[in-house]
GROMACS .gro file of C-alpha atoms in nm:
model
  318
    1MET     CA    1   3.544 -10.087  -3.118
    2ASN     CA    2   3.867  -9.931  -3.020
    3GLU     CA    3   4.070  -9.673  -3.074
    4THR     CA    4   4.331  -9.871  -3.185
    5ALA     CA    5   4.091  -9.950  -3.500
    6PHE     CA    6   3.980  -9.607  -3.648
    7ASP     CA    7   3.890  -9.653  -3.960
    8GLU     CA    8   4.115  -9.381  -4.122
    9PRO     CA    9   4.126  -9.495  -4.477
   10LEU     CA   10   3.681  -9.507  -4.442
   11PHE     CA   11   3.739  -9.122  -4.319
   12ALA     CA   12   4.003  -9.031  -4.599
   13SER     CA   13   3.735  -9.149  -4.856
   14LEU     CA   14   3.461  -8.901  -4.681
   15LYS     CA   15   3.724  -8.617  -4.725
   16PRO     CA   16   3.628  -8.472  -5.063
   17GLY     CA   17   3.250  -8.417  -4.946
   18LEU     CA   18   3.262  -8.331  -4.606
   19THR     CA   19   3.568  -8.099  -4.726
   20SER     CA   20   3.286  -7.901  -5.029
   21PHE     CA   21   3.021  -7.925  -4.739
   22CYS     CA   22   3.204  -7.728  -4.485
   23TYR     CA   23   3.392  -7.467  -4.773
   24ARG     CA   24   2.996  -7.403  -4.836
   25MET     CA   25   2.858  -7.377  -4.464
   26LEU     CA   26   3.204  -7.141  -4.406
   27GLY     CA   27   3.279  -6.962  -4.742
   28SER     CA   28   3.632  -7.020  -4.724
   29MET     CA   29   3.833  -7.269  -4.779
   30ASP     CA   30   4.080  -7.212  -4.477
   31ASP     CA   31   3.798  -7.285  -4.192
   32ALA     CA   32   3.670  -7.499  -4.402
   33ASP     CA   33   4.075  -7.741  -4.370
   34ASP     CA   34   3.988  -7.642  -4.062
   35ALA     CA   35   3.720  -7.736  -3.937
   36VAL     CA   36   3.733  -8.135  -4.130
   37GLN     CA   37   4.128  -8.153  -3.922
   38GLU     CA   38   3.908  -8.080  -3.607
   39THR     CA   39   3.630  -8.338  -3.705
   40SER     CA   40   3.905  -8.596  -3.801
   41ILE     CA   41   4.026  -8.504  -3.445
   42ARG     CA   42   3.709  -8.604  -3.233
   43VAL     CA   43   3.593  -8.871  -3.495
   44TRP     CA   44   3.909  -9.043  -3.369
   45GLN     CA   45   3.927  -8.936  -3.021
   46SER     CA   46   3.559  -9.078  -2.991
   47TRP     CA   47   3.567  -9.378  -3.239
   48SER     CA   48   3.532  -9.641  -2.876
   49THR     CA   49   3.128  -9.413  -2.885
   50PHE     CA   50   3.076  -9.514  -3.181
   51ARG     CA   51   2.782  -9.805  -3.153
   52GLN     CA   52   2.660  -9.845  -3.570
   53ASP     CA   53   2.360  -9.675  -3.539
   54SER     CA   54   2.358  -9.544  -3.680
   55SER     CA   55   2.594  -9.495  -4.059
   56PHE     CA   56   2.941  -9.367  -4.051
   57LYS     CA   57   2.854  -9.105  -4.215
   58THR     CA   58   2.613  -8.941  -4.072
   59TRP     CA   59   2.829  -8.950  -3.751
   60VAL     CA   60   3.082  -8.749  -3.943
   61TYR     CA   61   2.844  -8.512  -4.133
   62ARG     CA   62   2.685  -8.447  -3.756
   63ILE     CA   63   3.035  -8.372  -3.590
   64ALA     CA   64   3.091  -8.120  -3.885
   65SER     CA   65   2.762  -8.065  -3.798
   66ASN     CA   66   2.847  -7.923  -3.485
   67LEU     CA   67   3.156  -7.790  -3.601
   68CYS     CA   68   3.007  -7.578  -3.838
   69LEU     CA   69   2.751  -7.432  -3.617
   70ASP     CA   70   2.954  -7.395  -3.353
   71LYS     CA   71   3.216  -7.126  -3.629
   72LEU     CA   72   2.936  -6.990  -3.728
   73ARG     CA   73   2.814  -6.835  -3.415
   74GLN     CA   74   3.070  -6.684  -3.366
   75SER     CA   75   3.133  -6.504  -3.657
   76LYS     CA   76   3.005  -6.262  -3.882
   77ARG     CA   77   2.810  -6.341  -4.213
   78ARG     CA   78   3.124  -6.351  -4.534
   79ALA     CA   79   2.983  -6.149  -4.839
   80LEU     CA   80   3.146  -6.038  -5.162
   81PRO     CA   81   3.227  -5.617  -5.217
   82VAL     CA   82   2.953  -5.656  -5.410
   83ASP     CA   83   2.670  -5.729  -5.180
   84LEU     CA   84   2.807  -5.514  -4.867
   85PHE     CA   85   2.895  -5.167  -5.100
   86ASP     CA   86   2.750  -4.935  -5.383
   87PRO     CA   87   3.012  -4.859  -5.648
   88ALA     CA   88   3.317  -4.593  -5.633
   89ALA     CA   89   3.145  -4.316  -5.627
   90ALA     CA   90   3.505  -4.141  -5.664
   91ILE     CA   91   3.785  -4.331  -5.881
   92VAL     CA   92   4.058  -4.322  -5.584
   93GLU     CA   93   4.368  -4.590  -5.503
   94PRO     CA   94   4.194  -4.822  -5.333
   95ARG     CA   95   4.245  -4.826  -4.971
   96ASP     CA   96   3.982  -4.973  -4.700
   97THR     CA   97   3.995  -5.310  -4.648
   98LEU     CA   98   3.782  -5.601  -4.500
   99PRO     CA   99   3.998  -5.796  -4.242
  100ASP     CA  100   3.985  -6.205  -4.524
  101SER     CA  101   3.707  -6.312  -4.201
  102ALA     CA  102   3.507  -6.112  -4.354
  103TRP     CA  103   3.529  -6.207  -4.722
  104ILE     CA  104   3.411  -6.482  -5.015
  105TRP     CA  105   3.723  -6.693  -5.107
  106PRO     CA  106   3.816  -6.879  -5.402
  107SER     CA  107   3.885  -7.316  -5.384
  108PRO     CA  108   4.064  -7.529  -5.506
  109ASP     CA  109   3.928  -7.858  -5.662
  110PHE     CA  110   3.799  -8.064  -5.338
  111GLY     CA  111   3.953  -8.406  -5.543
  112GLY     CA  112   3.775  -8.745  -5.532
  113ASN     CA  113   3.643  -8.839  -5.809
  114PRO     CA  114   3.544  -8.681  -6.182
  115GLU     CA  115   3.166  -8.749  -6.087
  116ASP     CA  116   3.162  -8.599  -5.718
  117ARG     CA  117   3.304  -8.327  -5.903
  118LEU     CA  118   3.071  -8.288  -6.136
  119VAL     CA  119   2.725  -8.330  -5.866
  120ARG     CA  120   2.502  -7.937  -5.835
  121ARG     CA  121   2.850  -7.813  -5.939
  122ASP     CA  122   2.671  -7.533  -5.961
  123THR     CA  123   2.661  -7.480  -5.600
  124LEU     CA  124   2.996  -7.360  -5.610
  125GLN     CA  125   2.931  -7.073  -5.802
  126LEU     CA  126   3.059  -6.807  -5.516
  127CYS     CA  127   2.733  -6.587  -5.570
  128PHE     CA  128   2.521  -6.936  -5.456
  129ILE     CA  129   2.802  -6.923  -5.159
  130ALA     CA  130   2.723  -6.569  -5.108
  131LEU     CA  131   2.360  -6.614  -5.088
  132LEU     CA  132   2.416  -6.936  -4.860
  133GLN     CA  133   2.621  -6.720  -4.580
  134THR     CA  134   2.268  -6.495  -4.567
  135LEU     CA  135   2.046  -6.871  -4.462
  136PRO     CA  136   2.082  -6.924  -4.049
  137PRO     CA  137   2.290  -7.158  -3.970
  138ARG     CA  138   2.087  -7.513  -3.933
  139GLN     CA  139   1.859  -7.335  -4.230
  140ARG     CA  140   2.203  -7.372  -4.377
  141ALA     CA  141   2.321  -7.687  -4.352
  142VAL     CA  142   2.009  -7.862  -4.393
  143LEU     CA  143   1.941  -7.701  -4.683
  144ILE     CA  144   2.305  -7.811  -4.842
  145LEU     CA  145   2.292  -8.177  -4.696
  146LYS     CA  146   1.951  -8.174  -4.868
  147ASP     CA  147   1.901  -8.010  -5.211
  148VAL     CA  148   2.346  -8.005  -5.309
  149PHE     CA  149   2.413  -8.327  -5.170
  150GLU     CA  150   2.047  -8.519  -5.236
  151TRP     CA  151   2.005  -8.728  -4.800
  152SER     CA  152   1.704  -8.761  -4.724
  153SER     CA  153   1.538  -8.559  -4.451
  154LYS     CA  154   1.534  -8.925  -4.190
  155GLN     CA  155   1.954  -8.883  -4.273
  156ILE     CA  156   1.941  -8.516  -4.218
  157ALA     CA  157   1.719  -8.556  -3.928
  158GLU     CA  158   1.997  -8.825  -3.774
  159THR     CA  159   2.285  -8.572  -3.865
  160LEU     CA  160   2.115  -8.234  -3.718
  161ALA     CA  161   1.958  -8.362  -3.386
  162MET     CA  162   1.599  -8.306  -3.583
  163SER     CA  163   1.297  -8.403  -3.610
  164PRO     CA  164   1.179  -8.467  -3.968
  165ALA     CA  165   0.975  -8.260  -4.003
  166ALA     CA  166   1.153  -7.921  -3.847
  167VAL     CA  167   1.383  -8.077  -4.091
  168ASN     CA  168   1.094  -8.006  -4.298
  169SER     CA  169   1.055  -7.656  -4.197
  170ALA     CA  170   1.407  -7.536  -4.250
  171LEU     CA  171   1.370  -7.683  -4.578
  172GLN     CA  172   1.132  -7.500  -4.662
  173ARG     CA  173   1.229  -7.165  -4.502
  174ALA     CA  174   1.557  -7.135  -4.678
  175ARG     CA  175   1.409  -7.170  -5.007
  176GLU     CA  176   1.183  -6.862  -4.982
  177THR     CA  177   1.519  -6.743  -4.779
  178MET     CA  178   1.708  -6.765  -5.092
  179GLU     CA  179   1.450  -6.709  -5.353
  180ARG     CA  180   1.328  -6.377  -5.189
  181ALA     CA  181   1.691  -6.259  -5.124
  182GLN     CA  182   1.841  -5.964  -5.378
  183LEU     CA  183   2.211  -5.972  -5.418
  184ARG     CA  184   2.391  -5.840  -5.665
  185SER     CA  185   2.662  -6.076  -5.709
  186ASP     CA  186   2.381  -6.370  -5.795
  187GLU     CA  187   2.230  -6.081  -6.051
  188LEU     CA  188   2.615  -6.063  -6.201
  189SER     CA  189   2.666  -6.446  -6.226
  190SER     CA  190   2.702  -6.595  -6.544
  191MET     CA  191   2.857  -6.847  -6.404
  192ASP     CA  192   2.658  -7.118  -6.544
  193VAL     CA  193   2.841  -7.075  -6.904
  194GLN     CA  194   3.219  -7.069  -6.881
  195PRO     CA  195   3.371  -6.749  -7.048
  196GLU     CA  196   3.481  -6.826  -7.430
  197GLN     CA  197   3.874  -6.887  -7.420
  198GLU     CA  198   3.854  -6.676  -7.638
  199LEU     CA  199   3.750  -6.348  -7.465
  200LEU     CA  200   3.987  -6.499  -7.236
  201SER     CA  201   4.290  -6.501  -7.433
  202ARG     CA  202   4.218  -6.132  -7.500
  203TYR     CA  203   4.171  -6.006  -7.174
  204VAL     CA  204   4.542  -6.236  -7.110
  205GLU     CA  205   4.716  -6.101  -7.383
  206ALA     CA  206   4.506  -5.662  -7.306
  207PHE     CA  207   4.618  -5.674  -6.945
  208GLU     CA  208   4.967  -5.809  -6.967
  209GLN     CA  209   5.020  -5.546  -7.244
  210PHE     CA  210   4.822  -5.306  -7.057
  211ASP     CA  211   4.596  -5.164  -7.336
  212ILE     CA  212   4.357  -5.080  -7.158
  213ASN     CA  213   4.175  -4.921  -7.470
  214ALA     CA  214   4.132  -5.320  -7.578
  215LEU     CA  215   4.139  -5.415  -7.194
  216VAL     CA  216   3.779  -5.158  -7.163
  217THR     CA  217   3.675  -5.281  -7.467
  218LEU     CA  218   3.577  -5.642  -7.374
  219PHE     CA  219   3.328  -5.536  -7.112
  220HIS     CA  220   3.016  -5.559  -7.097
  221GLU     CA  221   2.827  -5.131  -7.077
  222GLU     CA  222   2.765  -5.230  -6.745
  223GLY     CA  223   3.114  -5.423  -6.651
  224CYS     CA  224   3.250  -5.420  -6.365
  225MET     CA  225   3.528  -5.481  -6.124
  226SER     CA  226   3.558  -5.603  -5.711
  227MET     CA  227   3.888  -5.631  -5.512
  228PRO     CA  228   3.858  -5.840  -5.157
  229PRO     CA  229   3.950  -5.749  -4.929
  230PHE     CA  230   3.913  -5.423  -5.017
  231GLU     CA  231   3.562  -5.259  -4.991
  232MET     CA  232   3.577  -5.023  -5.321
  233TRP     CA  233   3.431  -5.136  -5.674
  234ILE     CA  234   3.394  -5.030  -6.058
  235ARG     CA  235   3.128  -4.988  -6.246
  236GLY     CA  236   3.120  -4.832  -6.613
  237LYS     CA  237   3.362  -4.883  -6.874
  238ASP     CA  238   3.423  -4.454  -6.842
  239ASP     CA  239   3.506  -4.562  -6.430
  240LEU     CA  240   3.678  -4.839  -6.494
  241SER     CA  241   3.924  -4.664  -6.758
  242ALA     CA  242   3.996  -4.393  -6.532
  243PHE     CA  243   4.068  -4.685  -6.318
  244TYR     CA  244   4.352  -4.884  -6.466
  245SER     CA  245   4.473  -4.579  -6.573
  246LEU     CA  246   4.520  -4.537  -6.181
  247THR     CA  247   4.723  -4.818  -6.158
  248ARG     CA  248   4.898  -4.828  -6.416
  249TRP     CA  249   5.220  -4.822  -6.241
  250HIS     CA  250   5.112  -5.085  -5.972
  251CYS     CA  251   4.997  -5.374  -6.258
  252GLU     CA  252   5.203  -5.274  -6.612
  253GLY     CA  253   5.437  -5.582  -6.605
  254SER     CA  254   5.177  -5.879  -6.480
  255ARG     CA  255   5.178  -6.228  -6.599
  256PHE     CA  256   4.838  -6.458  -6.607
  257VAL     CA  257   4.853  -6.786  -6.496
  258PRO     CA  258   4.567  -7.016  -6.598
  259VAL     CA  259   4.404  -7.167  -6.229
  260THR     CA  260   4.056  -7.336  -6.205
  261VAL     CA  261   3.803  -7.244  -5.927
  262ASN     CA  262   3.474  -7.370  -5.780
  263GLY     CA  263   3.437  -7.718  -5.946
  264GLY     CA  264   3.602  -7.607  -6.199
  265TYR     CA  265   3.572  -7.312  -6.350
  266PRO     CA  266   3.823  -7.113  -6.507
  267ALA     CA  267   4.010  -6.887  -6.355
  268LEU     CA  268   4.323  -6.690  -6.443
  269ALA     CA  269   4.626  -6.555  -6.121
  270GLN     CA  270   4.781  -6.248  -6.194
  271TYR     CA  271   5.214  -6.243  -6.122
  272MET     CA  272   5.332  -5.936  -6.107
  273PRO     CA  273   5.664  -5.711  -6.097
  274ASP     CA  274   5.829  -5.767  -5.720
  275LYS     CA  275   6.023  -5.497  -5.593
  276ASP     CA  276   6.384  -5.538  -5.753
  277GLY     CA  277   6.194  -5.679  -6.096
  278ALA     CA  278   6.378  -6.002  -6.101
  279GLY     CA  279   6.055  -6.190  -6.107
  280LEU     CA  280   5.713  -6.173  -6.035
  281VAL     CA  281   5.554  -6.260  -5.759
  282PRO     CA  282   5.184  -6.412  -5.642
  283TRP     CA  283   4.895  -6.089  -5.600
  284GLY     CA  284   4.509  -6.175  -5.765
  285ILE     CA  285   4.342  -6.428  -5.909
  286HIS     CA  286   4.088  -6.342  -6.094
  287VAL     CA  287   3.785  -6.454  -6.168
  288ILE     CA  288   3.552  -6.334  -6.492
  289GLU     CA  289   3.244  -6.376  -6.566
  290ALA     CA  290   3.083  -6.316  -6.896
  291LYS     CA  291   2.790  -6.207  -7.069
  292GLU     CA  292   2.794  -6.186  -7.464
  293ASN     CA  293   3.065  -6.266  -7.512
  294GLN     CA  294   3.155  -5.976  -7.260
  295ILE     CA  295   3.321  -5.967  -6.995
  296LEU     CA  296   3.031  -5.839  -6.705
  297HIS     CA  297   3.203  -5.857  -6.383
  298VAL     CA  298   3.620  -5.960  -6.284
  299GLN     CA  299   3.614  -6.067  -5.922
  300ASN     CA  300   3.982  -5.990  -5.868
  301PHE     CA  301   4.110  -6.236  -5.548
  302ILE     CA  302   4.386  -6.060  -5.388
  303ASN     CA  303   4.533  -6.267  -5.123
  304THR     CA  304   4.845  -6.449  -5.133
  305LYS     CA  305   4.789  -6.700  -4.959
  306LEU     CA  306   4.564  -6.868  -5.138
  307PHE     CA  307   4.797  -6.955  -5.488
  308SER     CA  308   4.974  -7.267  -5.248
  309ARG     CA  309   4.636  -7.297  -5.211
  310PHE     CA  310   4.557  -7.374  -5.556
  311GLY     CA  311   4.907  -7.537  -5.593
  312LEU     CA  312   5.069  -7.229  -5.821
  313PRO     CA  313   5.494  -7.144  -5.786
  314GLU     CA  314   5.610  -6.885  -5.543
  315ARG     CA  315   5.773  -6.719  -5.883
  316LEU     CA  316   5.777  -6.667  -6.222
  317ASP     CA  317   6.097  -6.522  -6.326
  318ARG     CA  318   6.109  -6.251  -6.597
   0.00000   0.00000   0.00000
């Protein structure tokens, strides 16, 4: 083989699955895209060394896995606010933030065929991504390849340069860690059951009219709201009502655009009035988790870069 024979369509066919693997490993679509791009460069550069002693897919995933492991050695664990901090003791405007690299961010669709999108959709839940980040990187890779992608221990061993026995041992430890993990985001998540459309419609109507009483009524008694990159999060109807009253000046006049995240889960993109009042500009992506047709948790991911990634408009007219 030589570099000019590099099979781009073959690599392209692997890209959706590769991206979803890297996203689960790294907790960020920016990092996942960087890893996939670097993988494609290394595959092209190393094409002449590929001897077909393993499958092309295994070889590509070996390169991607090594890139992810290298990235994770140099970074801290990504998380969600509810897993790092206690709910706010005093209701004030949020100020303290952590850098984007500290947080798990939602992902758009990875593309590919519909069957790929339906495989283990529950493993794209934000709480599951948060659980994955608690694992040591190599155990994380083993668990994703085995329990999500359903690879054989032999194929995983070839990909990660481990023995099959070491793969099985790492898998057992990873599963035990996942079962023991006590993350608040896991307790709050009901993403295996989508919120009913009526609840979403009522949330949109109450928020766009900024009717605080109607908005708070939609929440469960233990309902909460988090807002990465802010550390602060709110729990309980009284505190939610106080927070909405405090931030009315910022959110009043907002509009929502429907979007889907993490394998097709419904979400809402919030646009807020711009400074000159002539239009609306991106603010955050609201992911709503429900229990008994009440809102249990609103995760408002405040990151305007997400809007272009989700193919959303840069601006809305009033």
